[in-house]
Amino acid sequence: INNLALAMGYDGRTQEAYELFRRNGTEAEARSNLAYVLAQRGQMDHAVREYNVALTKDPSHKPAAEALMQLTEMQKDLQNMNPDIQYAG
């Protein structure tokens, strides 16, 4: 199911991907998986939002916390390289 959900997410079918992720795990896991797909698609602001939702649902969800930290650091690095570009986050 997760492979199918990943494929759907990469294809932009994020709602369907989320529903499949949810069938196979907790809400926090599903949101974290969806955030991963969104980040891979370059939708960083949406990924950050989904990681935050995952952590709201389960504050102890370590994969979401670690990924959110990495994504935030990456956005800071990009901002430092390109100070004229605004990044959501």
Short mmCIF file of N, CA and C in Angstrom, two decimals:
data_model
loop_
_atom_site.label_atom_id
_atom_site.label_comp_id
_atom_site.label_asym_id
_atom_site.label_seq_id
_atom_site.Cartn_x
_atom_site.Cartn_y
_atom_site.Cartn_z
N ILE A 1 0.83 -1.20 0.00
CA ILE A 1 0.00 0.00 0.00
C ILE A 1 0.87 1.25 0.00
N ASN A 2 1.95 1.26 0.80
CA ASN A 2 2.78 2.46 0.86
C ASN A 2 3.43 2.78 -0.48
N ASN A 3 3.85 1.76 -1.23
CA ASN A 3 4.44 2.02 -2.55
C ASN A 3 3.42 2.65 -3.49
N LEU A 4 2.20 2.16 -3.45
CA LEU A 4 1.14 2.74 -4.27
C LEU A 4 0.86 4.18 -3.83
N ALA A 5 0.83 4.40 -2.53
CA ALA A 5 0.60 5.74 -2.02
C ALA A 5 1.71 6.69 -2.45
N LEU A 6 2.95 6.22 -2.39
CA LEU A 6 4.08 7.05 -2.85
C LEU A 6 3.92 7.40 -4.32
N ALA A 7 3.57 6.42 -5.14
CA ALA A 7 3.40 6.67 -6.58
C ALA A 7 2.30 7.69 -6.82
N MET A 8 1.20 7.55 -6.10
CA MET A 8 0.10 8.52 -6.26
C MET A 8 0.54 9.91 -5.83
N GLY A 9 1.26 9.97 -4.73
CA GLY A 9 1.73 11.26 -4.25
C GLY A 9 2.66 11.92 -5.23
N TYR A 10 3.60 11.16 -5.78
CA TYR A 10 4.53 11.72 -6.76
C TYR A 10 3.80 12.18 -8.01
N ASP A 11 2.65 11.56 -8.27
CA ASP A 11 1.83 11.94 -9.43
C ASP A 11 0.93 13.14 -9.12
N GLY A 12 1.01 13.65 -7.89
CA GLY A 12 0.20 14.80 -7.51
C GLY A 12 -1.15 14.45 -6.92
N ARG A 13 -1.42 13.19 -6.75
CA ARG A 13 -2.71 12.74 -6.21
C ARG A 13 -2.56 12.60 -4.69
N THR A 14 -2.36 13.74 -4.02
CA THR A 14 -1.99 13.74 -2.62
C THR A 14 -3.11 13.28 -1.69
N GLN A 15 -4.34 13.61 -2.00
CA GLN A 15 -5.43 13.16 -1.14
C GLN A 15 -5.55 11.64 -1.17
N GLU A 16 -5.45 11.07 -2.35
CA GLU A 16 -5.51 9.61 -2.47
C GLU A 16 -4.31 8.97 -1.77
N ALA A 17 -3.15 9.59 -1.92
CA ALA A 17 -1.95 9.08 -1.26
C ALA A 17 -2.14 9.10 0.25
N TYR A 18 -2.64 10.22 0.77
CA TYR A 18 -2.88 10.32 2.22
C TYR A 18 -3.82 9.22 2.69
N GLU A 19 -4.91 9.00 1.96
CA GLU A 19 -5.88 7.98 2.36
C GLU A 19 -5.25 6.59 2.41
N LEU A 20 -4.38 6.29 1.46
CA LEU A 20 -3.70 4.99 1.47
C LEU A 20 -2.70 4.91 2.62
N PHE A 21 -1.95 5.98 2.84
CA PHE A 21 -1.03 5.99 3.98
C PHE A 21 -1.79 5.78 5.28
N ARG A 22 -2.96 6.39 5.37
CA ARG A 22 -3.76 6.32 6.60
C ARG A 22 -4.28 4.91 6.85
N ARG A 23 -4.58 4.18 5.78
CA ARG A 23 -5.03 2.80 5.92
C ARG A 23 -3.98 1.92 6.60
N ASN A 24 -2.72 2.31 6.40
CA ASN A 24 -1.62 1.46 6.81
C ASN A 24 -0.90 1.97 8.06
N GLY A 25 -1.40 3.06 8.66
CA GLY A 25 -0.70 3.59 9.83
C GLY A 25 -1.52 4.62 10.57
N THR A 26 -0.89 5.21 11.56
CA THR A 26 -1.56 6.24 12.35
C THR A 26 -1.69 7.52 11.55
N GLU A 27 -2.46 8.46 12.06
CA GLU A 27 -2.59 9.75 11.38
C GLU A 27 -1.24 10.46 11.31
N ALA A 28 -0.46 10.39 12.39
CA ALA A 28 0.85 11.04 12.40
C ALA A 28 1.76 10.42 11.33
N GLU A 29 1.74 9.10 11.22
CA GLU A 29 2.55 8.43 10.21
C GLU A 29 2.10 8.81 8.80
N ALA A 30 0.79 8.85 8.60
CA ALA A 30 0.26 9.20 7.28
C ALA A 30 0.64 10.63 6.90
N ARG A 31 0.51 11.56 7.84
CA ARG A 31 0.87 12.95 7.57
C ARG A 31 2.36 13.10 7.31
N SER A 32 3.16 12.37 8.06
CA SER A 32 4.61 12.40 7.88
C SER A 32 4.99 11.84 6.51
N ASN A 33 4.38 10.74 6.12
CA ASN A 33 4.64 10.17 4.80
C ASN A 33 4.22 11.12 3.69
N LEU A 34 3.08 11.74 3.86
CA LEU A 34 2.61 12.71 2.86
C LEU A 34 3.58 13.90 2.79
N ALA A 35 4.05 14.35 3.93
CA ALA A 35 5.01 15.45 3.96
C ALA A 35 6.27 15.08 3.19
N TYR A 36 6.72 13.85 3.35
CA TYR A 36 7.90 13.38 2.62
C TYR A 36 7.67 13.50 1.11
N VAL A 37 6.52 13.03 0.65
CA VAL A 37 6.20 13.10 -0.78
C VAL A 37 6.18 14.56 -1.24
N LEU A 38 5.55 15.41 -0.47
CA LEU A 38 5.47 16.82 -0.84
C LEU A 38 6.85 17.45 -0.92
N ALA A 39 7.72 17.12 0.01
CA ALA A 39 9.09 17.64 -0.02
C ALA A 39 9.82 17.15 -1.26
N GLN A 40 9.63 15.88 -1.61
CA GLN A 40 10.26 15.34 -2.81
C GLN A 40 9.76 16.03 -4.07
N ARG A 41 8.53 16.49 -4.03
CA ARG A 41 7.95 17.21 -5.17
C ARG A 41 8.33 18.70 -5.16
N GLY A 42 9.09 19.13 -4.15
CA GLY A 42 9.51 20.52 -4.07
C GLY A 42 8.50 21.44 -3.42
N GLN A 43 7.45 20.88 -2.84
CA GLN A 43 6.41 21.67 -2.19
C GLN A 43 6.75 21.79 -0.70
N MET A 44 7.83 22.54 -0.44
CA MET A 44 8.39 22.60 0.90
C MET A 44 7.43 23.20 1.92
N ASP A 45 6.72 24.26 1.56
CA ASP A 45 5.80 24.87 2.53
C ASP A 45 4.69 23.91 2.92
N HIS A 46 4.20 23.14 1.95
CA HIS A 46 3.17 22.14 2.25
C HIS A 46 3.74 21.00 3.09
N ALA A 47 4.98 20.62 2.80
CA ALA A 47 5.62 19.56 3.58
C ALA A 47 5.78 19.99 5.03
N VAL A 48 6.23 21.21 5.24
CA VAL A 48 6.39 21.73 6.61
C VAL A 48 5.05 21.68 7.34
N ARG A 49 4.00 22.10 6.66
CA ARG A 49 2.67 22.09 7.27
C ARG A 49 2.25 20.67 7.67
N GLU A 50 2.48 19.71 6.79
CA GLU A 50 2.09 18.33 7.09
C GLU A 50 2.93 17.73 8.22
N TYR A 51 4.22 18.05 8.25
CA TYR A 51 5.04 17.57 9.38
C TYR A 51 4.54 18.17 10.69
N ASN A 52 4.15 19.43 10.66
CA ASN A 52 3.60 20.06 11.87
C ASN A 52 2.29 19.41 12.30
N VAL A 53 1.45 19.07 11.34
CA VAL A 53 0.20 18.37 11.66
C VAL A 53 0.52 17.01 12.27
N ALA A 54 1.49 16.31 11.69
CA ALA A 54 1.88 15.00 12.24
C ALA A 54 2.32 15.14 13.69
N LEU A 55 3.08 16.18 13.98
CA LEU A 55 3.56 16.37 15.35
C LEU A 55 2.46 16.84 16.28
N THR A 56 1.46 17.50 15.75
CA THR A 56 0.29 17.87 16.56
C THR A 56 -0.48 16.61 16.96
N LYS A 57 -0.60 15.69 16.02
CA LYS A 57 -1.32 14.44 16.28
C LYS A 57 -0.54 13.52 17.23
N ASP A 58 0.80 13.55 17.10
CA ASP A 58 1.65 12.71 17.96
C ASP A 58 2.98 13.43 18.18
N PRO A 59 3.08 14.20 19.25
CA PRO A 59 4.31 14.96 19.52
C PRO A 59 5.56 14.09 19.68
N SER A 60 5.39 12.81 19.91
CA SER A 60 6.55 11.92 20.08
C SER A 60 6.95 11.23 18.78
N HIS A 61 6.33 11.62 17.66
CA HIS A 61 6.63 10.97 16.37
C HIS A 61 7.99 11.46 15.86
N LYS A 62 9.02 10.70 16.21
CA LYS A 62 10.40 11.09 15.94
C LYS A 62 10.71 11.29 14.46
N PRO A 63 10.23 10.43 13.55
CA PRO A 63 10.55 10.67 12.13
C PRO A 63 10.07 12.03 11.63
N ALA A 64 8.89 12.45 12.05
CA ALA A 64 8.38 13.76 11.62
C ALA A 64 9.22 14.88 12.21
N ALA A 65 9.59 14.76 13.47
CA ALA A 65 10.39 15.80 14.12
C ALA A 65 11.75 15.93 13.45
N GLU A 66 12.39 14.80 13.17
CA GLU A 66 13.70 14.83 12.53
C GLU A 66 13.62 15.38 11.11
N ALA A 67 12.62 14.95 10.36
CA ALA A 67 12.46 15.43 8.99
C ALA A 67 12.15 16.92 8.96
N LEU A 68 11.33 17.38 9.89
CA LEU A 68 11.01 18.80 9.96
C LEU A 68 12.26 19.62 10.26
N MET A 69 13.10 19.13 11.16
CA MET A 69 14.34 19.82 11.47
C MET A 69 15.24 19.90 10.23
N GLN A 70 15.37 18.80 9.53
CA GLN A 70 16.20 18.77 8.32
C GLN A 70 15.66 19.71 7.25
N LEU A 71 14.36 19.69 7.07
CA LEU A 71 13.74 20.54 6.06
C LEU A 71 13.91 22.02 6.41
N THR A 72 13.76 22.34 7.67
CA THR A 72 13.93 23.72 8.12
C THR A 72 15.37 24.18 7.91
N GLU A 73 16.33 23.32 8.23
CA GLU A 73 17.74 23.65 8.02
C GLU A 73 18.03 23.85 6.53
N MET A 74 17.47 22.99 5.71
CA MET A 74 17.68 23.11 4.27
C MET A 74 17.12 24.43 3.75
N GLN A 75 15.94 24.81 4.24
CA GLN A 75 15.35 26.08 3.83
C GLN A 75 16.22 27.25 4.27
N LYS A 76 16.80 27.18 5.47
CA LYS A 76 17.69 28.24 5.94
C LYS A 76 18.93 28.33 5.06
N ASP A 77 19.50 27.17 4.72
CA ASP A 77 20.67 27.15 3.85
C ASP A 77 20.36 27.77 2.50
N LEU A 78 19.21 27.42 1.94
CA LEU A 78 18.82 27.99 0.65
C LEU A 78 18.62 29.49 0.75
N GLN A 79 18.03 29.92 1.85
CA GLN A 79 17.81 31.35 2.06
C GLN A 79 19.14 32.09 2.15
N ASN A 80 20.12 31.49 2.82
CA ASN A 80 21.43 32.11 2.94
C ASN A 80 22.14 32.18 1.59
N MET A 81 21.91 31.19 0.74
CA MET A 81 22.51 31.18 -0.59
C MET A 81 21.83 32.17 -1.52
N ASN A 82 20.52 32.37 -1.34
CA ASN A 82 19.72 33.23 -2.20
C ASN A 82 18.87 34.16 -1.33
N PRO A 83 19.48 35.19 -0.76
CA PRO A 83 18.74 36.04 0.19
C PRO A 83 17.57 36.81 -0.43
N ASP A 84 17.53 36.92 -1.75
CA ASP A 84 16.44 37.67 -2.39
C ASP A 84 15.19 36.82 -2.60
N ILE A 85 15.30 35.52 -2.38
CA ILE A 85 14.16 34.61 -2.56
C ILE A 85 13.50 34.37 -1.22
N GLN A 86 12.17 34.42 -1.19
CA GLN A 86 11.41 34.17 0.02
C GLN A 86 10.97 32.72 0.04
N TYR A 87 11.28 32.02 1.15
CA TYR A 87 10.86 30.64 1.33
C TYR A 87 9.82 30.58 2.43
N ALA A 88 8.80 29.75 2.20
CA ALA A 88 7.78 29.57 3.24
C ALA A 88 8.34 28.64 4.30
N GLY A 89 7.80 28.75 5.49
CA GLY A 89 8.28 27.83 6.50
C GLY A 89 7.84 28.12 7.87
#
